[in-house]
């Protein structure tokens, strides 16, 4: 195994490392050996990922003295629920997990958000380790400590900020990742170029073909740069009182699309791709960017296999949905808008007519 690449998330006493590389079980074992964990541990995974990688992770943990139990949930957004969390709490209590028992999240963003929620609440908080396996989870959801389950009235409404003790982003897991899930992750990766790093955006334009097949070099570059950007932003504003809002670029319209289409038609990264275009249309209409900048975003989105429009929604439906988003406070929508590639601002005074126009462009070819 080559030495794992490390990105540090600086959060004082809650600081942690993101380990990146291929074949990270030895690094995981070495990390666990240094912790003061109880022997009984829980690995939470979904039925796709757990069947492929669960035993390998359990073996690495057993080798350093842990006694891990694998808990599998059905794959998909439906598992991010209080009902599924309740089943896992019951399992944890029956197994006798104590306050120092670690919980390992092995899977995509669904498993990471769910397992993090369990870790934050079980016995008022137990150690939590992220083992993200989807591209989206490695570049976004496993870093930064947002953990949650959904409520029938909305997504991610029941949750906490709860940082992991470490993140192990094993690029070898991409070997089994379905093509659609690669594109999904690329939706969040384009976002980092838009909000923070014009050079990274240009790199994506130049290496789109390698990005799409997740060549080893492209995968490492994208995961490392995305984690560095996210770590930097989270270190400056863990609880989203200001700067961290920029990570929500494209998410206001994205969450409306997901809600309007019942969380099944589009997955999160696809909705973010369309929502990112929507935010670019608003930025253009407010005179913040030229049409040529919007065109660069559109073209990269298309080349990375992502949708440019959402079907199955109406402008009225999307417009109503943005006021139910948890980022909307006291009726104010904090729009993250482009000032250029690599530079964004937060603005809440966007006229309804402009928002509706942008939404209409997200729905039509
Ligand atoms: P997901 O967890 O549903 O994973 C997508 C699919 O890929 C699933 O079927 C899963 O079983 C499969 N899969 C994952 N890794 C695999 C692998 N290596 N091999 C084979 N199959 C694999 O979805 P996701 O896109 O990873 O995450 C989406 C979730 O993340 C949403 O719930 C979203 O709200 C959340 N999210 C959270 C944050 C955060 O900051 N906490 C940020 C972004 C997204
Ligand atoms: N995905 C947005 C955030 O972590 O803040």
Coordinates of C-alpha atoms and ligand atoms in Angstrom, one line a residue:
X1 CA 0.0 0.0 0.0
X2 CA 1.2 3.5 -0.8
X3 CA 1.3 5.9 2.1
X4 CA -2.2 7.4 2.5
X5 CA -2.7 11.1 1.6
X6 CA -4.0 13.1 4.5
X7 CA -6.2 16.2 4.8
X8 CA -6.6 17.7 8.2
X9 CA -9.9 19.2 9.4
X10 CA -8.9 21.8 12.0
X11 CA -11.6 22.1 14.6
X12 CA -9.6 22.5 17.9
X13 CA -10.3 19.5 20.1
X14 CA -12.6 18.0 17.5
X15 CA -9.9 18.1 14.7
X16 CA -9.5 15.0 12.6
X17 CA -7.8 13.5 9.5
X18 CA -9.2 12.4 6.2
X19 CA -7.1 9.6 4.9
X20 CA -7.2 9.1 1.1
X21 CA -5.7 6.3 -0.9
X22 CA -6.3 2.8 -2.3
X23 CA -6.6 0.0 0.2
X24 CA -6.9 1.7 3.5
X25 CA -7.7 -1.2 5.9
X26 CA -4.1 -1.2 7.3
X27 CA -4.4 2.6 8.0
X28 CA -7.8 2.0 9.6
X29 CA -6.3 -0.8 11.8
X30 CA -3.4 1.5 12.8
X31 CA -5.8 4.3 13.7
X32 CA -8.1 2.1 15.8
X33 CA -5.1 0.7 17.7
X34 CA -4.3 4.2 19.0
X35 CA -7.9 4.9 20.1
X36 CA -9.4 4.2 23.5
X37 CA -12.4 2.4 22.0
X38 CA -14.4 -0.3 23.8
X39 CA -14.2 -3.7 22.0
X40 CA -17.8 -3.9 21.0
X41 CA -18.3 -2.0 17.8
X42 CA -21.0 -1.5 15.2
X43 CA -20.5 -1.2 11.4
X44 CA -23.5 0.3 9.7
X45 CA -23.8 -0.3 6.0
X46 CA -26.3 -0.8 3.3
X47 CA -27.2 -4.1 1.5
X48 CA -25.1 -3.2 -1.6
X49 CA -22.0 -2.0 0.0
X50 CA -22.0 -4.2 3.1
X51 CA -22.1 -7.4 1.1
X52 CA -19.0 -6.3 -0.9
X53 CA -16.9 -4.6 1.8
X54 CA -18.4 -5.4 5.2
X55 CA -16.3 -8.5 5.9
X56 CA -13.0 -6.8 4.9
X57 CA -13.6 -4.0 7.3
X58 CA -14.8 -6.3 10.1
X59 CA -11.6 -8.4 9.6
X60 CA -9.4 -5.3 9.8
X61 CA -11.1 -4.3 13.1
X62 CA -10.9 -7.8 14.6
X63 CA -7.2 -7.8 13.9
X64 CA -6.8 -4.9 16.3
X65 CA -9.0 -6.4 19.0
X66 CA -12.5 -5.0 18.2
X67 CA -15.5 -7.2 18.2
X68 CA -17.6 -5.6 15.4
X69 CA -21.2 -6.4 14.4
X70 CA -22.4 -5.6 10.9
X71 CA -25.8 -3.9 10.7
X72 CA -27.2 -3.7 7.1
X73 CA -30.0 -1.3 6.0
X74 CA -31.8 -1.3 2.7
X75 CA -29.9 0.8 0.1
X76 CA -31.4 4.2 -0.7
X77 CA -32.7 7.4 0.8
X78 CA -35.6 5.6 2.5
X79 CA -33.2 4.3 5.1
X80 CA -32.4 7.8 6.4
X81 CA -35.5 7.6 8.7
X82 CA -36.3 7.6 12.4
X83 CA -37.8 4.1 12.0
X84 CA -34.5 2.7 10.7
X85 CA -32.6 4.6 13.3
X86 CA -34.9 3.1 16.0
X87 CA -34.1 -0.4 14.8
X88 CA -30.3 0.4 15.0
X89 CA -30.6 1.9 18.5
X90 CA -32.4 -1.3 19.6
X91 CA -29.7 -3.5 18.1
X92 CA -27.0 -1.3 19.7
X93 CA -28.6 -1.6 23.2
X94 CA -29.1 -5.4 22.7
X95 CA -25.5 -5.8 21.8
X96 CA -24.5 -3.9 24.9
X97 CA -22.6 -1.1 23.1
X98 CA -21.3 1.4 25.7
X99 CA -20.1 5.0 25.6
X100 CA -16.7 4.2 24.1
X101 CA -18.1 1.7 21.5
X102 CA -17.3 3.1 18.0
X103 CA -19.7 3.3 15.1
X104 CA -18.3 2.9 11.6
X105 CA -20.3 4.2 8.6
X106 CA -19.5 2.1 5.6
X107 CA -21.3 3.3 2.5
X108 CA -22.5 6.4 0.7
X109 CA -24.0 9.6 2.0
X110 CA -27.2 7.8 3.2
X111 CA -25.3 5.4 5.5
X112 CA -22.9 8.2 6.6
X113 CA -25.8 10.6 7.6
X114 CA -27.8 7.8 9.3
X115 CA -24.8 6.3 11.2
X116 CA -23.6 9.8 12.2
X117 CA -27.1 10.5 13.6
X118 CA -27.0 7.3 15.6
X119 CA -23.5 8.0 16.9
X120 CA -24.5 11.6 17.9
X121 CA -27.5 10.4 19.9
X122 CA -26.7 7.0 21.3
X123 CA -25.7 7.4 24.9
X124 CA -25.3 11.2 24.1
X125 CA -22.6 10.5 21.7
X126 CA -20.2 7.7 20.9
X127 CA -17.0 7.7 18.7
X128 CA -17.9 7.8 15.0
X129 CA -15.7 6.8 12.0
X130 CA -16.6 7.5 8.4
X131 CA -15.7 4.9 5.7
X132 CA -17.3 6.6 2.6
X133 CA -17.6 4.4 -0.5
X134 CA -19.5 6.6 -3.0
X135 CA -17.8 9.5 -4.8
X136 CA -20.3 11.9 -3.3
X137 CA -19.7 10.7 0.2
X138 CA -15.9 10.9 -0.2
X139 CA -16.0 14.5 -1.6
X140 CA -18.8 15.9 0.5
X141 CA -21.0 14.1 3.0
X142 CA -18.4 12.3 5.1
X143 CA -16.6 15.5 5.9
X144 CA -17.9 18.3 8.1
X145 CA -20.1 16.6 10.6
X146 CA -23.6 17.2 9.3
X147 CA -25.6 14.2 10.3
X148 CA -29.3 13.7 9.9
X149 CA -32.3 11.6 9.1
X150 CA -35.3 12.7 7.1
X151 CA -38.8 13.4 8.3
X152 CA -41.9 12.7 6.2
X153 CA -42.3 16.5 5.9
X154 CA -38.8 17.2 4.7
X155 CA -35.2 16.1 4.1
X156 CA -32.5 16.2 6.8
X157 CA -34.8 17.9 9.3
X158 CA -33.8 15.8 12.3
X159 CA -30.1 15.9 12.9
X160 CA -27.0 17.4 14.5
X161 CA -23.5 18.7 13.9
X162 CA -21.3 15.7 15.0
X163 CA -17.8 15.3 13.7
X164 CA -16.2 12.0 13.0
X165 CA -13.0 10.9 14.7
X166 CA -11.5 10.2 11.3
X167 CA -12.5 9.6 7.6
X168 CA -11.0 6.9 5.5
X169 CA -11.8 7.6 1.8
X170 CA -10.7 4.4 0.1
X171 CA -10.5 5.0 -3.7
X172 CA -10.5 1.3 -4.3
X173 CA -14.2 1.3 -3.6
X174 CA -14.8 3.1 -6.9
X175 CA -14.2 -0.2 -8.7
X176 CA -17.8 -1.3 -7.9
X177 CA -19.5 2.1 -8.0
X178 CA -22.3 2.3 -10.6
X179 CA -21.8 4.8 -13.4
X180 CA -24.8 6.9 -12.4
X181 CA -23.3 7.3 -8.9
X182 CA -20.0 8.6 -10.4
X183 CA -21.9 11.3 -12.2
X184 CA -23.8 12.1 -9.0
X185 CA -20.5 12.7 -7.2
X186 CA -19.2 14.9 -10.1
X187 CA -22.3 17.2 -9.5
X188 CA -20.9 18.1 -6.1
X189 CA -17.3 18.3 -7.4
X190 CA -18.2 20.9 -10.0
X191 CA -19.7 22.9 -7.1
X192 CA -16.3 23.2 -5.4
X193 CA -14.8 24.7 -8.6
X194 CA -17.7 27.2 -8.8
X195 CA -17.6 28.3 -5.2
X196 CA -13.9 28.3 -4.4
X197 CA -11.4 27.4 -7.0
X198 CA -11.3 28.6 -10.7
X199 CA -8.2 26.5 -11.4
X200 CA -9.9 23.3 -10.2
X201 CA -12.9 24.2 -12.5
X202 CA -10.5 24.6 -15.4
X203 CA -8.8 21.3 -14.5
X204 CA -12.2 19.6 -14.6
X205 CA -12.8 21.1 -18.0
X206 CA -9.5 19.8 -19.2
X207 CA -9.8 16.3 -17.6
X208 CA -13.5 15.6 -18.0
X209 CA -12.9 12.3 -19.8
X210 CA -10.6 11.0 -17.0
X211 CA -13.0 12.3 -14.4
X212 CA -15.9 10.4 -15.9
X213 CA -14.1 7.1 -15.7
X214 CA -12.5 7.9 -12.4
X215 CA -9.0 7.2 -13.6
X216 CA -6.8 6.7 -10.5
X217 CA -5.0 10.1 -10.9
X218 CA -8.2 12.0 -11.6
X219 CA -10.0 10.3 -8.7
X220 CA -7.2 11.2 -6.2
X221 CA -7.0 14.8 -7.5
X222 CA -10.8 15.3 -7.3
X223 CA -11.2 13.7 -3.8
X224 CA -8.2 15.4 -2.4
X225 CA -9.0 18.9 -3.7
X226 CA -12.7 18.6 -2.8
X227 CA -11.8 17.5 0.8
X228 CA -9.2 20.3 1.1
X229 CA -11.8 22.9 0.1
X230 CA -14.5 21.5 2.4
X231 CA -12.0 21.1 5.3
X232 CA -11.0 24.7 4.9
X233 CA -14.6 26.0 4.8
X234 CA -15.7 23.9 7.7
X235 CA -12.7 24.8 9.8
X236 CA -13.7 28.5 9.5
X237 CA -17.4 28.0 10.1
X238 CA -18.4 24.6 11.5
X239 CA -22.0 25.5 12.4
X240 CA -22.9 27.4 9.2
X241 CA -23.3 30.9 10.6
X242 CA -21.7 32.5 7.5
X243 CA -19.0 31.1 5.2
X244 CA -20.2 27.5 5.2
X245 CA -23.4 28.6 3.4
X246 CA -21.3 28.7 0.2
X247 CA -21.3 24.8 0.3
X248 CA -25.0 25.1 -0.3
X249 CA -24.4 26.5 -3.8
X250 CA -27.1 25.0 -6.1
X251 CA -28.9 23.3 -3.1
X252 CA -31.9 25.6 -2.8
X253 CA -33.3 24.6 -6.1
X254 CA -31.9 21.1 -5.8
X255 CA -33.8 20.4 -2.6
X256 CA -36.9 21.8 -4.2
X257 CA -36.4 19.4 -7.2
X258 CA -35.9 16.4 -4.9
X259 CA -39.0 17.3 -2.9
X260 CA -41.1 17.9 -6.0
X261 CA -40.1 14.6 -7.5
X262 CA -40.6 12.6 -4.3
X263 CA -36.8 11.9 -3.7
X264 CA -36.8 9.1 -6.2
X265 CA -36.5 10.5 -9.7
X266 CA -33.3 12.4 -9.2
X267 CA -30.6 11.6 -6.8
X268 CA -28.9 14.3 -4.7
X269 CA -26.0 15.1 -7.0
X270 CA -28.2 15.2 -10.1
X271 CA -30.5 17.6 -8.5
X272 CA -27.5 19.7 -7.4
X273 CA -26.3 19.9 -11.0
X274 CA -29.6 21.3 -12.1
X275 CA -29.8 23.6 -9.1
X276 CA -26.3 24.9 -9.8
X277 CA -27.4 25.9 -13.2
X278 CA -30.4 27.6 -11.7
X279 CA -28.2 29.7 -9.4
X280 CA -26.1 30.6 -12.4
X281 CA -29.2 31.8 -14.3
X282 CA -30.1 34.0 -11.3
X283 CA -26.6 35.3 -11.1
X284 CA -26.7 36.2 -14.8
X285 CA -30.1 37.9 -14.5
X286 CA -28.8 40.0 -11.7
X287 CA -25.9 41.1 -13.8
X288 CA -23.3 39.3 -11.6
X289 CA -21.9 37.1 -14.4
X290 CA -21.8 37.1 -18.2
X291 CA -23.7 34.5 -20.3
X292 CA -20.4 33.0 -21.3
X293 CA -19.8 32.0 -17.6
X294 CA -23.1 30.3 -17.5
X295 CA -22.3 28.5 -20.7
X296 CA -19.0 27.1 -19.2
X297 CA -21.0 25.7 -16.2
X298 CA -23.6 24.2 -18.6
X299 CA -21.0 22.7 -20.8
X300 CA -19.1 21.1 -18.0
X301 CA -22.3 19.8 -16.4
X302 CA -23.2 18.1 -19.7
X303 CA -19.8 16.7 -20.3
X304 CA -19.8 15.1 -16.8
X305 CA -23.0 13.2 -17.7
X306 CA -25.3 15.3 -15.5
X307 CA -28.8 16.5 -16.3
X308 CA -29.3 20.1 -17.4
X309 CA -33.0 20.1 -16.7
X310 CA -35.4 18.5 -14.3
X311 CA -38.5 16.8 -15.4
X312 CA -41.7 16.2 -13.4
X313 CA -41.7 19.6 -11.6
X314 CA -43.5 22.9 -12.0
X315 CA -42.3 26.4 -11.3
X316 CA -45.1 26.9 -8.8
X317 CA -44.2 23.7 -7.0
X318 CA -40.5 24.5 -6.9
X319 CA -41.1 28.1 -5.8
X320 CA -43.4 26.9 -2.9
X321 CA -40.8 24.2 -1.9
X322 CA -37.9 26.6 -1.3
X323 CA -39.8 28.1 1.7
X324 CA -39.9 24.7 3.3
X325 CA -36.1 24.2 3.0
X326 CA -34.3 24.3 6.4
X327 CA -31.8 26.8 5.0
X328 CA -34.7 29.3 4.7
X329 CA -34.9 31.3 7.9
X330 CA -37.8 33.6 8.8
X331 CA -39.0 33.5 5.1
X332 CA -35.5 34.6 3.9
X333 CA -33.8 32.4 1.3
X334 CA -30.1 32.8 1.4
X335 CA -29.2 32.4 -2.3
X336 CA -25.6 31.5 -3.0
X337 CA -24.8 33.3 -6.3
X338 CA -21.9 33.4 -8.7
X339 CA -19.7 36.4 -9.1
X340 CA -17.3 34.5 -11.3
X341 CA -16.0 30.9 -11.6
X342 CA -14.4 30.3 -8.2
X343 CA -16.2 33.2 -6.4
X344 CA -19.7 33.3 -4.9
X345 CA -21.7 35.6 -2.6
X346 CA -24.7 35.1 -0.4
X347 CA -27.7 37.3 -1.2
X348 CA -31.3 37.1 0.0
X349 CA -33.0 40.0 -1.9
X350 CA -33.6 38.2 -5.2
X351 CA -36.9 39.2 -6.8
X352 CA -39.5 36.5 -7.2
X353 CA -39.7 37.1 -10.9
X354 CA -36.0 36.3 -11.4
X355 CA -36.2 33.2 -9.2
X356 CA -39.2 32.0 -11.3
X357 CA -37.5 32.7 -14.6
X358 CA -34.4 30.7 -13.4
X359 CA -36.6 27.8 -12.3
X360 CA -38.4 27.8 -15.7
X361 CA -35.0 27.6 -17.4
X362 CA -34.2 24.6 -15.2
X363 CA -37.3 22.8 -16.5
X364 CA -37.1 23.5 -20.2
X365 CA -34.6 22.5 -22.9
Ligands
LIG1 P1 -26.3 6.6 -1.3 O1 -25.7 6.5 0.0 O2 -27.7 6.2 -1.5 O3 -25.3 5.8 -2.3 C1 -25.7 5.7 -3.7 C2 -25.8 4.2 -4.2 O4 -24.5 3.7 -4.4 C3 -26.5 3.2 -3.2 O5 -27.3 2.3 -3.8 C4 -25.3 2.6 -2.5 O6 -25.6 1.3 -2.1 C5 -24.3 2.5 -3.7 N1 -22.9 2.5 -3.4 C6 -22.2 3.3 -2.6 N2 -20.9 3.0 -2.7 C7 -20.8 2.0 -3.5 C8 -19.7 1.2 -3.9 N3 -18.4 1.5 -3.6 N4 -19.9 0.1 -4.7 C9 -21.2 -0.2 -5.1 N5 -22.3 0.5 -4.7 C10 -22.1 1.6 -3.9 O7 -26.1 8.1 -2.0 P2 -24.9 9.1 -2.0 O8 -25.1 9.8 -3.3 O9 -23.7 8.5 -1.6 O10 -25.4 10.1 -0.8 C11 -26.6 10.9 -0.9 C12 -27.0 11.3 0.5 O11 -26.0 12.1 1.1 C13 -28.3 12.1 0.6 O12 -29.1 11.6 1.6 C14 -27.8 13.5 0.9 O13 -28.7 14.2 1.6 C15 -26.6 13.2 1.7 N6 -25.6 14.3 1.8 C16 -25.1 14.7 3.0 C17 -24.2 15.7 3.1 C18 -23.6 16.1 4.4 O14 -22.9 17.1 4.5 N7 -23.9 15.3 5.5 C19 -23.7 16.3 1.9 C20 -24.2 15.9 0.7 C21 -25.1 14.9 0.6
LIG2 N1 -23.1 19.8 2.1 C1 -23.2 21.1 2.7 C2 -22.4 21.1 3.9 O1 -21.8 20.2 4.4 O2 -22.4 22.2 4.6

